Amino acid sequence: MSRRPWRRVATAAAALLAATSIAACSDDPSDAQDLSENRVGAMAEYAAGTQFKATEPLSFSVLYNNHPNYPLKNDWLFWSELTSRTNVTLDPVAVPLSDYNQKRSLLIGAGDAPLLIPKTYPPDVNTFVSSGAILPVSDYLDLMPNLKDKIEKWNLKPEIDTLRQEDGKFYLLPGLHEKPWHDYSLAVRTDIMQELNLEVPKTWDDLYTVLKAMKAKYPDVYPFSDRWSQPNPAGNLLNLLAVSYGLEGAGWNFQHVSWDPEAKKFEYTGATEKYKQMLQYLNKLVAEKLLDPESFTQTDDVARQKLANGKSFVISANAQAVVNDYRPDLARNANAKIAKIPLPVGPAGEINPASRLENGMMISSKARDSKNFVAMMQFVDWLWYSDAGQEFAKWGVEGTTFTKDAAGKHTLAPDVNVIGLNPDAPKHLQKDFGFYNGVFAYGGTPELVQAFFSPEEQEFQQVMNARTPKLPPPPYPLRDEEREQVSLWETPLRDHVYQATLQFILGQRDFAQWDAYLAELKSKNMDAYMETVTKAYDRYQQANG
């Protein structure tokens, strides 16, 4: 996740900048233009907990991330029931999941983007801010009482501040979690663990011990052969290790900078001692033939085949992969059992690395000129942020897709399946009804987020929730010219880190060459990159304290 900030030069400029900062950071829409001409269809008395219903039929375009697991259908109950409840019809502009980011950029660049642009992760917003194509949504939070209520009630301001740009505003309406929810970890063949009388590994060092024992018993096997390596080699594994070592992220969540809370400064992630130690750990696993070197290049299918054929016992996992992939893959082996283990603990201690912010919504700046703008913001607030809207997007329609008892406990209808909860049911919540759709359903209370979790996943979450939440790093918003410059540096830097990471892990490069590697990063403008980040951080601290 990206963060940013700012500084004063001359006294007069400083005063002006400070005034601008205070106004922008107040999120007070009084700074925005008069909205009296933009209230057609809006509710006069709309508040948190109110059912939104437009005063006349409205239609809003939305960029739709078309997931291959539940392809878009025009006759989904989701669409008709949404219109019935809100008097709003959504007009989806469908884009295949595989092309979503590229198509989104093309549409925004051409000025043809739909009004609502969901499934956007925080770093993706930075590219579009300077163009003026995206609305500074922080100016209009008073139109969104459910969102404001959750930010205040869940004490989300520190996380929200990480979204702010150099102007003090933010341009993304993020998905909000009351509690951090961490899903990704490792899955382990528990029957092999029992056979060898091994305990579930609590730390990464424990995992090394477990792998050694597996290798001793099964010398022809690589105990650990991983997936999720395309397009980013060992995308999940490197990210898990990075956060365990106290870094912001690596692999598929590579972050150029990480915050050192003791030194109170940012460091270039791929140049830190922590990153080196992480690579040394993986190099040890590869050198001792505990980790399959093909893990860094093989496809998911190959990794799954090795697990299914007893050629490996450990693999990256999330909750759905265990249920939908690994257990069916292992079904022909009656003795085989596999489970996801809590994220192993590393030098950073027992932390829950998950952010409470998730992908969210950009809004086209064209929407601000619409006569229905206020109604649209109220609608977005209801569907994505109200308790009722979140329940609807996830569970569907009471009496049709779910039931609810007097205590408020939800139960999926017996003829409806999702994530294997009712495996023999003839209907599917996502495929046949359009609910629990990643475009509309994300975030919320733990009860809502974990509603479809199996008992074992609930157990996993209890372990993770008992850990200390990882604090977000401080913001460092970049100015437009700075962002343009660092974007030129980022790709060569990232590519070199990726290349060297594999070389060190696979033993193709000795760690005696670490200083030479750091010099190579310097030659690719690492120091200038960090100087820019540090200046931006200092500016933000001086302006906001």
JSON list of N, CA and C in Angstrom, two decimals, residues 333-383:
[
{"chain": "A", "resi": 333, "resn": "ASN", "atom": "N", "xyz": [-5.98, -39.79, -2.18]},
{"chain": "A", "resi": 333, "resn": "ASN", "atom": "CA", "xyz": [-5.17, -40.34, -1.10]},
{"chain": "A", "resi": 333, "resn": "ASN", "atom": "C", "xyz": [-5.99, -40.24, 0.19]},
{"chain": "A", "resi": 334, "resn": "ALA", "atom": "N", "xyz": [-6.58, -41.35, 0.59]},
{"chain": "A", "resi": 334, "resn": "ALA", "atom": "CA", "xyz": [-7.51, -41.34, 1.72]},
{"chain": "A", "resi": 334, "resn": "ALA", "atom": "C", "xyz": [-6.87, -40.87, 3.01]},
{"chain": "A", "resi": 335, "resn": "ASN", "atom": "N", "xyz": [-5.57, -41.03, 3.13]},
{"chain": "A", "resi": 335, "resn": "ASN", "atom": "CA", "xyz": [-4.88, -40.66, 4.38]},
{"chain": "A", "resi": 335, "resn": "ASN", "atom": "C", "xyz": [-4.43, -39.20, 4.41]},
{"chain": "A", "resi": 336, "resn": "ALA", "atom": "N", "xyz": [-4.43, -38.57, 3.26]},
{"chain": "A", "resi": 336, "resn": "ALA", "atom": "CA", "xyz": [-3.88, -37.21, 3.17]},
{"chain": "A", "resi": 336, "resn": "ALA", "atom": "C", "xyz": [-4.81, -36.20, 3.81]},
{"chain": "A", "resi": 337, "resn": "LYS", "atom": "N", "xyz": [-4.22, -35.35, 4.65]},
{"chain": "A", "resi": 337, "resn": "LYS", "atom": "CA", "xyz": [-4.97, -34.24, 5.26]},
{"chain": "A", "resi": 337, "resn": "LYS", "atom": "C", "xyz": [-4.09, -33.00, 5.18]},
{"chain": "A", "resi": 338, "resn": "ILE", "atom": "N", "xyz": [-4.74, -31.87, 4.93]},
{"chain": "A", "resi": 338, "resn": "ILE", "atom": "CA", "xyz": [-3.98, -30.62, 4.78]},
{"chain": "A", "resi": 338, "resn": "ILE", "atom": "C", "xyz": [-4.74, -29.49, 5.45]},
{"chain": "A", "resi": 339, "resn": "ALA", "atom": "N", "xyz": [-4.02, -28.56, 6.04]},
{"chain": "A", "resi": 339, "resn": "ALA", "atom": "CA", "xyz": [-4.64, -27.42, 6.71]},
{"chain": "A", "resi": 339, "resn": "ALA", "atom": "C", "xyz": [-3.73, -26.21, 6.61]},
{"chain": "A", "resi": 340, "resn": "LYS", "atom": "N", "xyz": [-4.36, -25.04, 6.65]},
{"chain": "A", "resi": 340, "resn": "LYS", "atom": "CA", "xyz": [-3.62, -23.78, 6.67]},
{"chain": "A", "resi": 340, "resn": "LYS", "atom": "C", "xyz": [-3.18, -23.49, 8.11]},
{"chain": "A", "resi": 341, "resn": "ILE", "atom": "N", "xyz": [-1.90, -23.14, 8.26]},
{"chain": "A", "resi": 341, "resn": "ILE", "atom": "CA", "xyz": [-1.38, -22.85, 9.59]},
{"chain": "A", "resi": 341, "resn": "ILE", "atom": "C", "xyz": [-1.32, -21.33, 9.81]},
{"chain": "A", "resi": 342, "resn": "PRO", "atom": "N", "xyz": [-1.40, -20.86, 11.06]},
{"chain": "A", "resi": 342, "resn": "PRO", "atom": "CA", "xyz": [-1.22, -19.42, 11.29]},
{"chain": "A", "resi": 342, "resn": "PRO", "atom": "C", "xyz": [0.11, -18.94, 10.73]},
{"chain": "A", "resi": 343, "resn": "LEU", "atom": "N", "xyz": [0.12, -17.71, 10.28]},
{"chain": "A", "resi": 343, "resn": "LEU", "atom": "CA", "xyz": [1.34, -17.14, 9.70]},
{"chain": "A", "resi": 343, "resn": "LEU", "atom": "C", "xyz": [2.51, -17.33, 10.66]},
{"chain": "A", "resi": 344, "resn": "PRO", "atom": "N", "xyz": [3.59, -18.00, 10.22]},
{"chain": "A", "resi": 344, "resn": "PRO", "atom": "CA", "xyz": [4.74, -18.17, 11.10]},
{"chain": "A", "resi": 344, "resn": "PRO", "atom": "C", "xyz": [5.29, -16.82, 11.57]},
{"chain": "A", "resi": 345, "resn": "VAL", "atom": "N", "xyz": [5.76, -16.80, 12.79]},
{"chain": "A", "resi": 345, "resn": "VAL", "atom": "CA", "xyz": [6.27, -15.58, 13.41]},
{"chain": "A", "resi": 345, "resn": "VAL", "atom": "C", "xyz": [7.75, -15.41, 13.06]},
{"chain": "A", "resi": 346, "resn": "GLY", "atom": "N", "xyz": [8.12, -14.17, 12.74]},
{"chain": "A", "resi": 346, "resn": "GLY", "atom": "CA", "xyz": [9.51, -13.86, 12.42]},
{"chain": "A", "resi": 346, "resn": "GLY", "atom": "C", "xyz": [10.09, -12.85, 13.39]},
{"chain": "A", "resi": 347, "resn": "PRO", "atom": "N", "xyz": [11.19, -12.20, 13.02]},
{"chain": "A", "resi": 347, "resn": "PRO", "atom": "CA", "xyz": [11.85, -11.24, 13.90]},
{"chain": "A", "resi": 347, "resn": "PRO", "atom": "C", "xyz": [10.97, -10.08, 14.33]},
{"chain": "A", "resi": 348, "resn": "ALA", "atom": "N", "xyz": [9.93, -9.75, 13.54]},
{"chain": "A", "resi": 348, "resn": "ALA", "atom": "CA", "xyz": [9.05, -8.63, 13.89]},
{"chain": "A", "resi": 348, "resn": "ALA", "atom": "C", "xyz": [8.10, -8.97, 15.03]},
{"chain": "A", "resi": 349, "resn": "GLY", "atom": "N", "xyz": [8.05, -10.24, 15.41]},
{"chain": "A", "resi": 349, "resn": "GLY", "atom": "CA", "xyz": [7.19, -10.64, 16.52]},
{"chain": "A", "resi": 349, "resn": "GLY", "atom": "C", "xyz": [5.79, -11.04, 16.06]},
{"chain": "A", "resi": 350, "resn": "GLU", "atom": "N", "xyz": [4.93, -11.23, 17.05]},
{"chain": "A", "resi": 350, "resn": "GLU", "atom": "CA", "xyz": [3.57, -11.71, 16.76]},
{"chain": "A", "resi": 350, "resn": "GLU", "atom": "C", "xyz": [2.69, -10.55, 16.32]},
{"chain": "A", "resi": 351, "resn": "ILE", "atom": "N", "xyz": [2.74, -10.26, 15.03]},
{"chain": "A", "resi": 351, "resn": "ILE", "atom": "CA", "xyz": [1.94, -9.17, 14.48]},
{"chain": "A", "resi": 351, "resn": "ILE", "atom": "C", "xyz": [0.92, -9.72, 13.49]},
{"chain": "A", "resi": 352, "resn": "ASN", "atom": "N", "xyz": [-0.16, -8.98, 13.36]},
{"chain": "A", "resi": 352, "resn": "ASN", "atom": "CA", "xyz": [-1.11, -9.24, 12.29]},
{"chain": "A", "resi": 352, "resn": "ASN", "atom": "C", "xyz": [-0.83, -8.20, 11.21]},
{"chain": "A", "resi": 353, "resn": "PRO", "atom": "N", "xyz": [-0.26, -8.61, 10.07]},
{"chain": "A", "resi": 353, "resn": "PRO", "atom": "CA", "xyz": [0.21, -7.63, 9.09]},
{"chain": "A", "resi": 353, "resn": "PRO", "atom": "C", "xyz": [-0.88, -7.04, 8.20]},
{"chain": "A", "resi": 354, "resn": "ALA", "atom": "N", "xyz": [-2.10, -7.54, 8.34]},
{"chain": "A", "resi": 354, "resn": "ALA", "atom": "CA", "xyz": [-3.15, -7.11, 7.42]},
{"chain": "A", "resi": 354, "resn": "ALA", "atom": "C", "xyz": [-3.54, -5.65, 7.65]},
{"chain": "A", "resi": 355, "resn": "SER", "atom": "N", "xyz": [-3.80, -4.95, 6.58]},
{"chain": "A", "resi": 355, "resn": "SER", "atom": "CA", "xyz": [-4.31, -3.58, 6.67]},
{"chain": "A", "resi": 355, "resn": "SER", "atom": "C", "xyz": [-5.82, -3.64, 6.90]},
{"chain": "A", "resi": 356, "resn": "ARG", "atom": "N", "xyz": [-6.34, -2.61, 7.54]},
{"chain": "A", "resi": 356, "resn": "ARG", "atom": "CA", "xyz": [-7.79, -2.50, 7.69]},
{"chain": "A", "resi": 356, "resn": "ARG", "atom": "C", "xyz": [-8.43, -1.80, 6.48]},
{"chain": "A", "resi": 357, "resn": "LEU", "atom": "N", "xyz": [-7.60, -1.39, 5.54]},
{"chain": "A", "resi": 357, "resn": "LEU", "atom": "CA", "xyz": [-8.10, -0.83, 4.29]},
{"chain": "A", "resi": 357, "resn": "LEU", "atom": "C", "xyz": [-8.00, -1.87, 3.20]},
{"chain": "A", "resi": 358, "resn": "GLU", "atom": "N", "xyz": [-8.97, -1.86, 2.31]},
{"chain": "A", "resi": 358, "resn": "GLU", "atom": "CA", "xyz": [-8.97, -2.80, 1.20]},
{"chain": "A", "resi": 358, "resn": "GLU", "atom": "C", "xyz": [-9.12, -2.01, -0.09]},
{"chain": "A", "resi": 359, "resn": "ASN", "atom": "N", "xyz": [-9.18, -2.74, -1.20]},
{"chain": "A", "resi": 359, "resn": "ASN", "atom": "CA", "xyz": [-9.42, -2.05, -2.47]},
{"chain": "A", "resi": 359, "resn": "ASN", "atom": "C", "xyz": [-10.70, -1.24, -2.34]},
{"chain": "A", "resi": 360, "resn": "GLY", "atom": "N", "xyz": [-10.82, -0.21, -3.15]},
{"chain": "A", "resi": 360, "resn": "GLY", "atom": "CA", "xyz": [-11.97, 0.67, -3.00]},
{"chain": "A", "resi": 360, "resn": "GLY", "atom": "C", "xyz": [-12.40, 1.31, -4.32]},
{"chain": "A", "resi": 361, "resn": "MET", "atom": "N", "xyz": [-13.00, 2.47, -4.19]},
{"chain": "A", "resi": 361, "resn": "MET", "atom": "CA", "xyz": [-13.68, 3.12, -5.31]},
{"chain": "A", "resi": 361, "resn": "MET", "atom": "C", "xyz": [-13.09, 4.48, -5.64]},
{"chain": "A", "resi": 362, "resn": "MET", "atom": "N", "xyz": [-12.72, 4.64, -6.91]},
{"chain": "A", "resi": 362, "resn": "MET", "atom": "CA", "xyz": [-12.47, 5.98, -7.44]},
{"chain": "A", "resi": 362, "resn": "MET", "atom": "C", "xyz": [-13.76, 6.46, -8.09]},
{"chain": "A", "resi": 363, "resn": "ILE", "atom": "N", "xyz": [-13.93, 7.76, -8.11]},
{"chain": "A", "resi": 363, "resn": "ILE", "atom": "CA", "xyz": [-15.09, 8.35, -8.77]},
{"chain": "A", "resi": 363, "resn": "ILE", "atom": "C", "xyz": [-14.61, 9.34, -9.81]},
{"chain": "A", "resi": 364, "resn": "SER", "atom": "N", "xyz": [-15.14, 9.21, -11.00]},
{"chain": "A", "resi": 364, "resn": "SER", "atom": "CA", "xyz": [-14.75, 10.11, -12.08]},
{"chain": "A", "resi": 364, "resn": "SER", "atom": "C", "xyz": [-15.09, 11.55, -11.71]},
{"chain": "A", "resi": 365, "resn": "SER", "atom": "N", "xyz": [-14.17, 12.46, -11.99]},
{"chain": "A", "resi": 365, "resn": "SER", "atom": "CA", "xyz": [-14.43, 13.87, -11.69]},
{"chain": "A", "resi": 365, "resn": "SER", "atom": "C", "xyz": [-15.61, 14.40, -12.49]},
{"chain": "A", "resi": 366, "resn": "LYS", "atom": "N", "xyz": [-15.99, 13.71, -13.59]},
{"chain": "A", "resi": 366, "resn": "LYS", "atom": "CA", "xyz": [-17.17, 14.12, -14.37]},
{"chain": "A", "resi": 366, "resn": "LYS", "atom": "C", "xyz": [-18.44, 14.05, -13.53]},
{"chain": "A", "resi": 367, "resn": "ALA", "atom": "N", "xyz": [-18.43, 13.18, -12.53]},
{"chain": "A", "resi": 367, "resn": "ALA", "atom": "CA", "xyz": [-19.63, 12.99, -11.71]},
{"chain": "A", "resi": 367, "resn": "ALA", "atom": "C", "xyz": [-20.00, 14.27, -10.98]},
{"chain": "A", "resi": 368, "resn": "ARG", "atom": "N", "xyz": [-19.00, 15.09, -10.65]},
{"chain": "A", "resi": 368, "resn": "ARG", "atom": "CA", "xyz": [-19.27, 16.30, -9.86]},
{"chain": "A", "resi": 368, "resn": "ARG", "atom": "C", "xyz": [-20.20, 17.26, -10.58]},
{"chain": "A", "resi": 369, "resn": "ASP", "atom": "N", "xyz": [-20.21, 17.23, -11.90]},
{"chain": "A", "resi": 369, "resn": "ASP", "atom": "CA", "xyz": [-21.06, 18.14, -12.67]},
{"chain": "A", "resi": 369, "resn": "ASP", "atom": "C", "xyz": [-22.47, 17.59, -12.91]},
{"chain": "A", "resi": 370, "resn": "SER", "atom": "N", "xyz": [-22.71, 16.36, -12.49]},
{"chain": "A", "resi": 370, "resn": "SER", "atom": "CA", "xyz": [-24.01, 15.75, -12.72]},
{"chain": "A", "resi": 370, "resn": "SER", "atom": "C", "xyz": [-25.07, 16.34, -11.78]},
{"chain": "A", "resi": 371, "resn": "LYS", "atom": "N", "xyz": [-26.26, 16.49, -12.27]},
{"chain": "A", "resi": 371, "resn": "LYS", "atom": "CA", "xyz": [-27.36, 16.96, -11.41]},
{"chain": "A", "resi": 371, "resn": "LYS", "atom": "C", "xyz": [-27.69, 15.93, -10.33]},
{"chain": "A", "resi": 372, "resn": "ASN", "atom": "N", "xyz": [-27.25, 14.69, -10.54]},
{"chain": "A", "resi": 372, "resn": "ASN", "atom": "CA", "xyz": [-27.53, 13.60, -9.59]},
{"chain": "A", "resi": 372, "resn": "ASN", "atom": "C", "xyz": [-26.34, 13.29, -8.67]},
{"chain": "A", "resi": 373, "resn": "PHE", "atom": "N", "xyz": [-25.36, 14.20, -8.61]},
{"chain": "A", "resi": 373, "resn": "PHE", "atom": "CA", "xyz": [-24.12, 13.91, -7.89]},
{"chain": "A", "resi": 373, "resn": "PHE", "atom": "C", "xyz": [-24.36, 13.54, -6.42]},
{"chain": "A", "resi": 374, "resn": "VAL", "atom": "N", "xyz": [-25.17, 14.33, -5.72]},
{"chain": "A", "resi": 374, "resn": "VAL", "atom": "CA", "xyz": [-25.41, 14.07, -4.30]},
{"chain": "A", "resi": 374, "resn": "VAL", "atom": "C", "xyz": [-26.09, 12.73, -4.11]},
{"chain": "A", "resi": 375, "resn": "ALA", "atom": "N", "xyz": [-27.07, 12.43, -4.97]},
{"chain": "A", "resi": 375, "resn": "ALA", "atom": "CA", "xyz": [-27.76, 11.14, -4.90]},
{"chain": "A", "resi": 375, "resn": "ALA", "atom": "C", "xyz": [-26.77, 10.00, -5.14]},
{"chain": "A", "resi": 376, "resn": "MET", "atom": "N", "xyz": [-25.85, 10.18, -6.06]},
{"chain": "A", "resi": 376, "resn": "MET", "atom": "CA", "xyz": [-24.88, 9.14, -6.35]},
{"chain": "A", "resi": 376, "resn": "MET", "atom": "C", "xyz": [-23.99, 8.88, -5.13]},
{"chain": "A", "resi": 377, "resn": "MET", "atom": "N", "xyz": [-23.54, 9.94, -4.48]},
{"chain": "A", "resi": 377, "resn": "MET", "atom": "CA", "xyz": [-22.69, 9.77, -3.30]},
{"chain": "A", "resi": 377, "resn": "MET", "atom": "C", "xyz": [-23.46, 9.09, -2.17]},
{"chain": "A", "resi": 378, "resn": "GLN", "atom": "N", "xyz": [-24.74, 9.44, -2.03]},
{"chain": "A", "resi": 378, "resn": "GLN", "atom": "CA", "xyz": [-25.57, 8.77, -1.01]},
{"chain": "A", "resi": 378, "resn": "GLN", "atom": "C", "xyz": [-25.73, 7.29, -1.34]},
{"chain": "A", "resi": 379, "resn": "PHE", "atom": "N", "xyz": [-25.93, 6.99, -2.60]},
{"chain": "A", "resi": 379, "resn": "PHE", "atom": "CA", "xyz": [-26.07, 5.60, -3.04]},
{"chain": "A", "resi": 379, "resn": "PHE", "atom": "C", "xyz": [-24.80, 4.80, -2.77]},
{"chain": "A", "resi": 380, "resn": "VAL", "atom": "N", "xyz": [-23.65, 5.37, -3.13]},
{"chain": "A", "resi": 380, "resn": "VAL", "atom": "CA", "xyz": [-22.37, 4.70, -2.87]},
{"chain": "A", "resi": 380, "resn": "VAL", "atom": "C", "xyz": [-22.19, 4.47, -1.38]},
{"chain": "A", "resi": 381, "resn": "ASP", "atom": "N", "xyz": [-22.53, 5.48, -0.60]},
{"chain": "A", "resi": 381, "resn": "ASP", "atom": "CA", "xyz": [-22.40, 5.37, 0.85]},
{"chain": "A", "resi": 381, "resn": "ASP", "atom": "C", "xyz": [-23.28, 4.24, 1.39]},
{"chain": "A", "resi": 382, "resn": "TRP", "atom": "N", "xyz": [-24.50, 4.12, 0.88]},
{"chain": "A", "resi": 382, "resn": "TRP", "atom": "CA", "xyz": [-25.40, 3.06, 1.37]},
{"chain": "A", "resi": 382, "resn": "TRP", "atom": "C", "xyz": [-24.91, 1.67, 0.95]},
{"chain": "A", "resi": 383, "resn": "LEU", "atom": "N", "xyz": [-24.62, 1.47, -0.32]},
{"chain": "A", "resi": 383, "resn": "LEU", "atom": "CA", "xyz": [-24.29, 0.13, -0.80]},
{"chain": "A", "resi": 383, "resn": "LEU", "atom": "C", "xyz": [-22.96, -0.37, -0.25]}
]
